[in-house]
PDB file of C-alpha atoms in Angstrom:
ATOM      1  CA  MET I   1      11.492  12.109 -69.123  1.00 48.00           C
ATOM      2  CA  GLN I   2       8.147  12.306 -67.325  1.00 49.00           C
ATOM      3  CA  SER I   3       5.575  14.843 -68.364  1.00 50.00           C
ATOM      4  CA  PRO I   4       4.450  17.515 -65.862  1.00 48.00           C
ATOM      5  CA  GLU I   5       0.992  15.966 -65.809  1.00 48.00           C
ATOM      6  CA  TYR I   6       2.428  12.593 -64.859  1.00 46.00           C
ATOM      7  CA  GLU I   7       4.576  14.143 -62.137  1.00 46.00           C
ATOM      8  CA  SER I   8       1.533  15.967 -60.775  1.00 46.00           C
ATOM      9  CA  ASP I   9      -0.471  12.741 -60.664  1.00 49.00           C
ATOM     10  CA  SER I  10       2.409  10.978 -58.934  1.00 46.00           C
ATOM     11  CA  VAL I  11       2.660  13.687 -56.268  1.00 42.00           C
ATOM     12  CA  SER I  12      -1.082  13.544 -55.711  1.00 47.00           C
ATOM     13  CA  ASP I  13      -0.950   9.779 -55.298  1.00 46.00           C
ATOM     14  CA  ASN I  14       1.877  10.117 -52.767  1.00 45.00           C
ATOM     15  CA  MET I  15      -0.076  12.757 -50.819  1.00 40.00           C
ATOM     16  CA  ARG I  16      -3.127  10.510 -50.751  1.00 43.00           C
ATOM     17  CA  THR I  17      -0.949   7.662 -49.461  1.00 41.00           C
ATOM     18  CA  LEU I  18       0.448   9.871 -46.694  1.00 35.00           C
ATOM     19  CA  ASP I  19      -3.048  11.013 -45.771  1.00 45.00           C
ATOM     20  CA  VAL I  20      -4.210   7.408 -45.461  1.00 38.00           C
ATOM     21  CA  GLU I  21      -1.214   6.544 -43.264  1.00 40.00           C
ATOM     22  CA  ALA I  22      -1.874   9.595 -41.087  1.00 40.00           C
ATOM     23  CA  ASP I  23      -5.511   8.609 -40.679  1.00 42.00           C
ATOM     24  CA  LYS I  24      -4.610   5.177 -39.316  1.00 35.00           C
ATOM     25  CA  PRO I  25      -5.144   5.025 -35.537  1.00 40.00           C
ATOM     26  CA  ALA I  26      -2.140   4.456 -33.295  1.00 41.00           C
ATOM     27  CA  ALA I  27      -1.641   0.904 -32.118  1.00 38.00           C
ATOM     28  CA  ARG I  28      -3.803   0.379 -29.030  1.00 44.00           C
ATOM     29  CA  VAL I  29      -1.983  -0.916 -25.992  1.00 49.00           C
ATOM     30  CA  ALA I  30      -3.577  -3.472 -23.718  1.00 64.00           C
ATOM     31  CA  SER I  31      -5.577  -1.734 -20.987  1.00 86.00           C
ATOM     32  CA  LEU I  32      -5.094  -2.217 -17.274  1.00 95.00           C
ATOM     33  CA  LEU I  33      -7.751  -3.270 -14.785  1.00 96.00           C
ATOM     34  CA  ARG I  34      -9.390  -0.606 -12.625  1.00 96.00           C
ATOM     35  CA  LEU I  35     -11.268  -1.406  -9.436  1.00 96.00           C
ATOM     36  CA  ASN I  36     -14.874  -0.223  -9.661  1.00 94.00           C
ATOM     37  CA  GLY I  37     -16.596  -2.207  -6.924  1.00 91.00           C
ATOM     38  CA  LEU I  38     -15.568  -3.280  -3.423  1.00 89.00           C
ATOM     39  CA  GLY I  39     -17.158  -6.187  -1.616  1.00 82.00           C
ATOM     40  CA  SER I  40     -17.508  -5.663   2.122  1.00 82.00           C
ATOM     41  CA  LEU I  41     -15.645  -8.914   2.832  1.00 88.00           C
ATOM     42  CA  SER I  42     -13.149  -8.736  -0.023  1.00 93.00           C
ATOM     43  CA  ARG I  43      -9.392  -8.641   0.421  1.00 94.00           C
ATOM     44  CA  ALA I  44      -9.370  -5.411  -1.569  1.00 96.00           C
ATOM     45  CA  ASN I  45     -11.541  -3.779   1.091  1.00 95.00           C
ATOM     46  CA  GLY I  46      -9.384  -5.204   3.879  1.00 94.00           C
ATOM     47  CA  LEU I  47      -6.292  -3.764   2.199  1.00 96.00           C
ATOM     48  CA  ARG I  48      -8.054  -0.387   1.992  1.00 95.00           C
ATOM     49  CA  LEU I  49      -7.998  -0.222  -1.780  1.00 97.00           C
ATOM     50  CA  LYS I  50     -10.432   2.255  -3.322  1.00 96.00           C
ATOM     51  CA  ASN I  51     -12.639   2.429  -6.367  1.00 96.00           C
ATOM     52  CA  GLY I  52     -10.508   3.867  -9.147  1.00 96.00           C
ATOM     53  CA  ASP I  53      -7.291   2.127  -8.064  1.00 97.00           C
ATOM     54  CA  VAL I  54      -5.580   0.541 -11.068  1.00 97.00           C
ATOM     55  CA  ILE I  55      -3.888  -2.872 -11.010  1.00 97.00           C
ATOM     56  CA  VAL I  56      -0.474  -2.351 -12.592  1.00 97.00           C
ATOM     57  CA  ALA I  57       1.673  -5.420 -11.986  1.00 96.00           C
ATOM     58  CA  ILE I  58       1.955  -8.740 -10.175  1.00 97.00           C
ATOM     59  CA  ASN I  59       5.333  -9.659  -8.707  1.00 96.00           C
ATOM     60  CA  GLY I  60       7.001  -6.943 -10.757  1.00 95.00           C
ATOM     61  CA  GLN I  61       5.502  -8.004 -14.120  1.00 95.00           C
ATOM     62  CA  ILE I  62       3.014  -5.610 -15.703  1.00 94.00           C
ATOM     63  CA  PHE I  63      -0.435  -7.203 -15.897  1.00 95.00           C
ATOM     64  CA  ASN I  64      -2.577  -6.784 -19.022  1.00 92.00           C
ATOM     65  CA  GLY I  65      -5.073  -9.614 -18.542  1.00 92.00           C
ATOM     66  CA  ASN I  66      -8.793  -9.555 -17.875  1.00 93.00           C
ATOM     67  CA  GLU I  67     -10.607 -10.080 -14.587  1.00 93.00           C
ATOM     68  CA  ASN I  68     -10.550 -13.881 -14.834  1.00 95.00           C
ATOM     69  CA  ASP I  69      -6.826 -13.825 -15.577  1.00 94.00           C
ATOM     70  CA  PHE I  70      -6.329 -11.623 -12.524  1.00 95.00           C
ATOM     71  CA  VAL I  71      -8.158 -14.071 -10.261  1.00 95.00           C
ATOM     72  CA  GLU I  72      -6.180 -16.966 -11.703  1.00 95.00           C
ATOM     73  CA  ALA I  73      -2.851 -15.157 -11.269  1.00 94.00           C
ATOM     74  CA  LEU I  74      -3.587 -14.548  -7.575  1.00 95.00           C
ATOM     75  CA  THR I  75      -4.849 -18.058  -6.848  1.00 93.00           C
ATOM     76  CA  LEU I  76      -1.832 -19.412  -4.973  1.00 89.00           C
ATOM     77  CA  ASP I  77      -1.183 -23.102  -4.375  1.00 86.00           C
ATOM     78  CA  ASN I  78       0.720 -22.678  -1.124  1.00 86.00           C
ATOM     79  CA  ALA I  79      -1.245 -21.378   1.851  1.00 80.00           C
ATOM     80  CA  ASP I  80       1.812 -19.466   3.068  1.00 85.00           C
ATOM     81  CA  ALA I  81       2.560 -17.929  -0.334  1.00 91.00           C
ATOM     82  CA  ARG I  82       2.074 -14.234  -1.017  1.00 94.00           C
ATOM     83  CA  ALA I  83       1.835 -12.183  -4.204  1.00 96.00           C
ATOM     84  CA  LEU I  84       3.069  -8.612  -4.586  1.00 97.00           C
ATOM     85  CA  VAL I  85       0.513  -6.461  -6.422  1.00 97.00           C
ATOM     86  CA  THR I  86       1.501  -3.001  -7.646  1.00 97.00           C
ATOM     87  CA  VAL I  87      -1.360  -0.494  -7.557  1.00 98.00           C
ATOM     88  CA  SER I  88      -1.710   2.996  -9.010  1.00 97.00           C
ATOM     89  CA  ARG I  89      -3.783   5.534  -7.102  1.00 97.00           C
ATOM     90  CA  GLY I  90      -3.822   8.635  -9.209  1.00 92.00           C
ATOM     91  CA  ILE I  91      -0.158   9.261  -9.984  1.00 90.00           C
ATOM     92  CA  VAL I  92       1.116   7.323  -6.963  1.00 96.00           C
ATOM     93  CA  LEU I  93       2.398   3.759  -7.287  1.00 97.00           C
ATOM     94  CA  PHE I  94       2.548   1.456  -4.264  1.00 98.00           C
ATOM     95  CA  ASP I  95       2.499  -2.275  -3.479  1.00 98.00           C
ATOM     96  CA  VAL I  96       0.321  -4.563  -1.400  1.00 98.00           C
ATOM     97  CA  LEU I  97       0.827  -8.158  -0.312  1.00 97.00           C
ATOM     98  CA  THR I  98      -2.028 -10.605  -0.772  1.00 96.00           C
ATOM     99  CA  ALA I  99      -2.550 -14.296  -0.058  1.00 94.00           C
ATOM    100  CA  GLY I 100      -5.173 -14.733  -2.777  1.00 94.00           C
ATOM    101  CA  PRO I 101      -7.588 -12.973  -5.163  1.00 95.00           C
ATOM    102  CA  LEU I 102      -8.490  -9.450  -4.085  1.00 95.00           C
ATOM    103  CA  GLY I 103     -12.184  -9.747  -4.863  1.00 94.00           C
ATOM    104  CA  GLY I 104     -14.305  -6.834  -6.014  1.00 93.00           C
ATOM    105  CA  THR I 105     -15.246  -5.978  -9.592  1.00 94.00           C
ATOM    106  CA  TYR I 106     -13.089  -4.457 -12.303  1.00 96.00           C
ATOM    107  CA  GLU I 107     -13.242  -2.622 -15.599  1.00 95.00           C
ATOM    108  CA  PHE I 108     -10.645  -1.798 -18.250  1.00 95.00           C
ATOM    109  CA  THR I 109      -8.956   1.577 -18.136  1.00 95.00           C
ATOM    110  CA  GLU I 110      -8.652   3.935 -21.082  1.00 93.00           C
ATOM    111  CA  ALA I 111      -5.643   3.282 -23.312  1.00 91.00           C
ATOM    112  CA  GLU I 112      -4.201   6.740 -22.614  1.00 92.00           C
ATOM    113  CA  LEU I 113      -4.320   6.184 -18.861  1.00 94.00           C
ATOM    114  CA  ALA I 114      -2.790   2.710 -19.261  1.00 94.00           C
ATOM    115  CA  ASN I 115       0.045   4.222 -21.309  1.00 93.00           C
ATOM    116  CA  ASP I 116       0.739   6.888 -18.673  1.00 94.00           C
ATOM    117  CA  ILE I 117       0.808   4.341 -15.844  1.00 95.00           C
ATOM    118  CA  ALA I 118       2.970   1.917 -17.828  1.00 93.00           C
ATOM    119  CA  GLU I 119       5.419   4.732 -18.517  1.00 93.00           C
ATOM    120  CA  ALA I 120       5.596   5.600 -14.818  1.00 94.00           C
ATOM    121  CA  PHE I 121       6.046   1.923 -13.933  1.00 95.00           C
ATOM    122  CA  GLU I 122       9.171   1.732 -16.102  1.00 94.00           C
ATOM    123  CA  THR I 123      11.069   3.764 -13.494  1.00 94.00           C
ATOM    124  CA  TYR I 124       9.361   2.169 -10.476  1.00 96.00           C
ATOM    125  CA  GLN I 125      11.598  -0.176  -8.510  1.00 94.00           C
ATOM    126  CA  VAL I 126      10.210  -3.587  -7.551  1.00 95.00           C
ATOM    127  CA  ASP I 127      12.414  -5.860  -5.428  1.00 95.00           C
ATOM    128  CA  ALA I 128      12.161  -9.519  -4.520  1.00 95.00           C
ATOM    129  CA  ILE I 129       9.015 -10.205  -2.531  1.00 95.00           C
ATOM    130  CA  ASP I 130      11.047 -11.380   0.480  1.00 95.00           C
ATOM    131  CA  ASN I 131      12.365  -7.825   0.903  1.00 96.00           C
ATOM    132  CA  TYR I 132       8.862  -6.473   1.572  1.00 97.00           C
ATOM    133  CA  GLU I 133       7.021  -6.201   4.838  1.00 96.00           C
ATOM    134  CA  PRO I 134       3.314  -5.440   5.297  1.00 97.00           C
ATOM    135  CA  TYR I 135       2.612  -2.103   6.980  1.00 97.00           C
ATOM    136  CA  GLU I 136      -0.627  -0.539   8.122  1.00 97.00           C
ATOM    137  CA  VAL I 137      -1.269   3.181   8.434  1.00 97.00           C
ATOM    138  CA  MET I 138      -3.962   4.549  10.735  1.00 97.00           C
ATOM    139  CA  ARG I 139      -4.988   8.193  10.412  1.00 97.00           C
ATOM    140  CA  ASN I 140      -7.208  10.479  12.496  1.00 96.00           C
ATOM    141  CA  SER I 141      -9.292  13.517  11.573  1.00 95.00           C
ATOM    142  CA  THR I 142      -6.312  15.864  11.944  1.00 95.00           C
ATOM    143  CA  ARG I 143      -4.243  13.688   9.555  1.00 96.00           C
ATOM    144  CA  ASP I 144      -1.876  12.403  12.229  1.00 96.00           C
ATOM    145  CA  CYS I 145      -0.747   8.940  11.162  1.00 97.00           C
ATOM    146  CA  LEU I 146       0.375   5.855  13.047  1.00 96.00           C
ATOM    147  CA  VAL I 147       2.573   3.474  11.032  1.00 96.00           C
ATOM    148  CA  PHE I 148       3.282  -0.054  12.230  1.00 95.00           C
ATOM    149  CA  SER I 149       4.351  -3.375  10.773  1.00 95.00           C
ATOM    150  CA  ALA I 150       1.639  -6.002  10.401  1.00 95.00           C
ATOM    151  CA  LYS I 151       4.291  -8.726  10.527  1.00 94.00           C
ATOM    152  CA  PRO I 152       4.443 -10.332  13.989  1.00 94.00           C
ATOM    153  CA  GLY I 153       7.781  -9.976  15.739  1.00 94.00           C
ATOM    154  CA  GLN I 154       9.511 -11.832  18.567  1.00 96.00           C
ATOM    155  CA  LEU I 155       9.971  -8.959  21.013  1.00 96.00           C
ATOM    156  CA  PRO I 156       6.532  -9.121  22.713  1.00 96.00           C
ATOM    157  CA  TYR I 157       7.004 -12.864  23.288  1.00 97.00           C
ATOM    158  CA  VAL I 158      10.087 -12.097  25.390  1.00 97.00           C
ATOM    159  CA  PHE I 159       9.782  -8.549  26.770  1.00 97.00           C
ATOM    160  CA  PRO I 160       6.158  -7.365  26.588  1.00 97.00           C
ATOM    161  CA  ALA I 161       6.770  -4.132  28.521  1.00 97.00           C
ATOM    162  CA  VAL I 162       9.675  -3.183  26.242  1.00 97.00           C
ATOM    163  CA  TRP I 163       7.529  -3.859  23.168  1.00 97.00           C
ATOM    164  CA  LEU I 164       4.750  -1.680  24.585  1.00 97.00           C
ATOM    165  CA  MET I 165       7.225   1.126  25.284  1.00 96.00           C
ATOM    166  CA  HIS I 166       8.742   0.786  21.800  1.00 93.00           C
ATOM    167  CA  ASN I 167       5.297   1.250  20.256  1.00 93.00           C
ATOM    168  CA  ARG I 168       4.367   3.993  22.764  1.00 92.00           C
ATOM    169  CA  ILE I 169       1.358   2.122  24.095  1.00 95.00           C
ATOM    170  CA  TRP I 170       1.622   3.857  27.427  1.00 95.00           C
ATOM    171  CA  GLU I 171      -1.507   2.884  29.375  1.00 94.00           C
ATOM    172  CA  PRO I 172      -1.153  -0.903  28.924  1.00 95.00           C
ATOM    173  CA  MET I 173       2.593  -0.597  29.585  1.00 96.00           C
ATOM    174  CA  PHE I 174       2.019   1.013  32.977  1.00 97.00           C
ATOM    175  CA  ALA I 175      -0.627  -1.612  33.795  1.00 96.00           C
ATOM    176  CA  VAL I 176       1.761  -4.450  32.920  1.00 97.00           C
ATOM    177  CA  ILE I 177       4.599  -2.956  34.980  1.00 97.00           C
ATOM    178  CA  ALA I 178       2.214  -2.496  37.925  1.00 97.00           C
ATOM    179  CA  ALA I 179       1.126  -6.143  37.615  1.00 96.00           C
ATOM    180  CA  TYR I 180       4.759  -7.258  37.603  1.00 97.00           C
ATOM    181  CA  ALA I 181       5.555  -5.159  40.654  1.00 97.00           C
ATOM    182  CA  PHE I 182       2.542  -6.380  42.610  1.00 96.00           C
ATOM    183  CA  SER I 183       3.094 -10.052  41.765  1.00 96.00           C
ATOM    184  CA  ILE I 184       6.796 -10.109  42.614  1.00 95.00           C
ATOM    185  CA  VAL I 185       5.985  -8.663  46.041  1.00 96.00           C
ATOM    186  CA  VAL I 186       3.342 -11.339  46.643  1.00 96.00           C
ATOM    187  CA  HIS I 187       5.339 -14.339  45.404  1.00 96.00           C
ATOM    188  CA  PRO I 188       8.012 -15.016  42.750  1.00 95.00           C
ATOM    189  CA  LEU I 189       5.957 -17.871  41.285  1.00 97.00           C
ATOM    190  CA  LEU I 190       3.015 -15.535  40.811  1.00 96.00           C
ATOM    191  CA  PHE I 191       5.339 -13.099  39.017  1.00 97.00           C
ATOM    192  CA  ALA I 192       6.603 -15.908  36.765  1.00 97.00           C
ATOM    193  CA  LEU I 193       3.033 -16.951  35.934  1.00 97.00           C
ATOM    194  CA  ILE I 194       1.916 -13.405  35.132  1.00 97.00           C
ATOM    195  CA  TYR I 195       5.061 -12.788  33.072  1.00 97.00           C
ATOM    196  CA  VAL I 196       4.469 -15.898  30.964  1.00 97.00           C
ATOM    197  CA  LEU I 197       0.799 -15.025  30.463  1.00 97.00           C
ATOM    198  CA  THR I 198       1.618 -11.477  29.323  1.00 97.00           C
ATOM    199  CA  CYS I 199       4.279 -12.804  26.950  1.00 97.00           C
ATOM    200  CA  VAL I 200       1.783 -15.153  25.324  1.00 97.00           C
ATOM    201  CA  TYR I 201      -1.000 -12.572  25.247  1.00 97.00           C
ATOM    202  CA  PHE I 202       0.981  -9.706  23.713  1.00 97.00           C
ATOM    203  CA  GLY I 203       2.941 -12.015  21.426  1.00 97.00           C
ATOM    204  CA  ARG I 204      -0.111 -13.629  19.843  1.00 96.00           C
ATOM    205  CA  GLY I 205      -2.233 -10.495  19.727  1.00 96.00           C
ATOM    206  CA  GLN I 206       0.376  -7.867  18.886  1.00 96.00           C
ATOM    207  CA  VAL I 207      -1.104  -6.700  15.562  1.00 96.00           C
ATOM    208  CA  GLY I 208      -4.637  -6.571  16.956  1.00 96.00           C
ATOM    209  CA  ILE I 209      -3.389  -4.665  20.008  1.00 96.00           C
ATOM    210  CA  LEU I 210      -1.730  -2.060  17.790  1.00 96.00           C
ATOM    211  CA  ARG I 211      -4.956  -1.628  15.802  1.00 96.00           C
ATOM    212  CA  SER I 212      -7.085  -1.424  18.956  1.00 96.00           C
ATOM    213  CA  TYR I 213      -4.791   1.177  20.502  1.00 95.00           C
ATOM    214  CA  GLY I 214      -5.013   3.244  17.321  1.00 95.00           C
ATOM    215  CA  LEU I 215      -8.824   3.039  17.404  1.00 96.00           C
ATOM    216  CA  PHE I 216      -8.758   4.005  21.077  1.00 94.00           C
ATOM    217  CA  HIS I 217      -7.031   7.222  20.046  1.00 94.00           C
ATOM    218  CA  GLU I 218      -9.515   7.804  17.197  1.00 96.00           C
ATOM    219  CA  HIS I 219      -7.275   6.619  14.367  1.00 97.00           C
ATOM    220  CA  ASN I 220      -8.885   4.577  11.602  1.00 97.00           C
ATOM    221  CA  LEU I 221      -7.178   2.198   9.211  1.00 96.00           C
ATOM    222  CA  TRP I 222      -6.347   4.284   6.148  1.00 97.00           C
ATOM    223  CA  LEU I 223      -3.759   2.472   4.056  1.00 97.00           C
ATOM    224  CA  CYS I 224      -2.116  -0.947   3.766  1.00 97.00           C
ATOM    225  CA  VAL I 225       1.262  -0.967   2.027  1.00 97.00           C
ATOM    226  CA  ALA I 226       3.997  -3.483   1.323  1.00 98.00           C
ATOM    227  CA  ALA I 227       7.298  -1.683   1.693  1.00 97.00           C
ATOM    228  CA  ARG I 228      10.975  -2.152   2.515  1.00 96.00           C
ATOM    229  CA  SER I 229      11.094   0.397   5.352  1.00 96.00           C
ATOM    230  CA  VAL I 230       9.030   2.811   7.420  1.00 96.00           C
ATOM    231  CA  GLU I 231      10.565   5.667   5.455  1.00 96.00           C
ATOM    232  CA  GLN I 232       9.193   4.248   2.201  1.00 97.00           C
ATOM    233  CA  VAL I 233       5.733   3.918   3.780  1.00 97.00           C
ATOM    234  CA  GLN I 234       5.827   7.531   4.933  1.00 97.00           C
ATOM    235  CA  THR I 235       6.941   8.643   1.470  1.00 97.00           C
ATOM    236  CA  ILE I 236       3.953   6.887  -0.133  1.00 97.00           C
ATOM    237  CA  CYS I 237       1.573   8.360   2.431  1.00 97.00           C
ATOM    238  CA  ARG I 238       2.940  11.849   1.838  1.00 96.00           C
ATOM    239  CA  GLN I 239       2.507  11.425  -1.945  1.00 96.00           C
ATOM    240  CA  ILE I 240      -1.140  10.435  -1.466  1.00 96.00           C
ATOM    241  CA  ASP I 241      -1.843  13.050   1.218  1.00 96.00           C
ATOM    242  CA  PRO I 242       0.740  15.892   1.332  1.00 95.00           C
ATOM    243  CA  ARG I 243      -0.635  17.086   4.683  1.00 95.00           C
ATOM    244  CA  CYS I 244      -0.440  13.813   6.597  1.00 96.00           C
ATOM    245  CA  ASN I 245       1.844  13.980   9.625  1.00 95.00           C
ATOM    246  CA  PHE I 246       3.934  11.432  11.529  1.00 95.00           C
ATOM    247  CA  ARG I 247       5.106  11.364  15.117  1.00 87.00           C
ATOM    248  CA  PHE I 248       8.678  10.537  14.078  1.00 89.00           C
ATOM    249  CA  SER I 249       8.858  11.656  10.486  1.00 92.00           C
ATOM    250  CA  HIS I 250      11.463  10.437   8.001  1.00 92.00           C
ATOM    251  CA  VAL I 251      10.072  12.694   5.264  1.00 94.00           C
ATOM    252  CA  GLY I 252      10.029  16.107   6.902  1.00 92.00           C
ATOM    253  CA  PRO I 253       7.059  18.241   7.942  1.00 92.00           C
ATOM    254  CA  PRO I 254       3.759  18.105   6.021  1.00 92.00           C
ATOM    255  CA  ALA I 255       2.940  20.542   3.253  1.00 83.00           C
ATOM    256  CA  PRO I 256       1.090  23.710   4.326  1.00 86.00           C
ATOM    257  CA  ALA I 257      -2.575  24.060   3.480  1.00 76.00           C
ATOM    258  CA  GLU I 258      -1.797  26.718   0.874  1.00 66.00           C
ATOM    259  CA  ALA I 259       0.458  24.322  -1.056  1.00 54.00           C
ATOM    260  CA  GLU I 260      -2.247  21.681  -1.106  1.00 52.00           C
ATOM    261  CA  GLU I 261      -4.813  24.148  -2.410  1.00 52.00           C
ATOM    262  CA  GLN I 262      -2.435  25.252  -5.169  1.00 51.00           C
ATOM    263  CA  SER I 263      -1.716  21.637  -6.186  1.00 49.00           C
ATOM    264  CA  ALA I 264      -5.454  20.933  -6.281  1.00 47.00           C
ATOM    265  CA  ASP I 265      -5.948  23.898  -8.601  1.00 46.00           C
TER     266      ASP I 265
END
C-alpha cells in the first residue's frame, strides 16, 4: 500500500506531464503560396489574379510546395497542354487554366489560413480538366457583367451574322448584313467573296472581337475563370461581388446595397 506522500508525488508528476503535453504546439501544416507581386507581363496578371490570391491546388491535388516547386509543376512539356490551378480569393474558390508558370512573386500563408482553405477545399468539386472551358468576365462601373467563352467555336466560321446576333454584337451585325445585301445585289460572286472574308475574319478573331466590343461599351476585363458552364461562372462572380449583375442571369438578381453593407460589417 502506497503512502499518502507517495500518492501525492505521483499525482504531481502526472500533472506536470499533462502540463508539458499541453504546452506542446500543435503540428504545423504545410503552408500554401500566396501571390504578393504581379508582373505586368505575367500570366497571373493576364488571368486577372490579384495580390493576396492563394494557390490551393493543381489539377485537383492540393499544393504545398515552394515557389520553385510551383514553377516546375506548371512547366508543361506539351505546347497544347493545360494545367488547372485552383485559387482562393478570400473565402471563394475558383479555377483557372494556364499553359505554363503564372509568374509573379509568392510568399507562404499563415498556417491557420492554410488550414481554413484546405478544409474548404475538401468539399470543393474538381472535375477532369477536359470538362472545363475558359471564360472571361468583363465588368463596367455599374457592375454589369459580360460573360463569354474564351474558347474559339465553329459558328463564326460558318454563320458570322448568327454568331454576332447570338453574342448581341448589334452594330457589327447590322454592318455585315448590309454588306451581304449590297454585294448580292451587285453580283453573286462579290457576295460569295465577302461572305468568305467575313467567315475568316470573325472566325479567327472571335475572342478579340468579344473583348473589343466589351471595351467599346466601357467594360473592362475583371475575371478569368475555368468553369463547366456559364451558370458556374456567374455563381463565382456573385460570390466575389454580390452586387454584380448579368444580362441573362442564372443566379437571380444581385444583392441590394444594404445586404452588402451588412456583410461588410
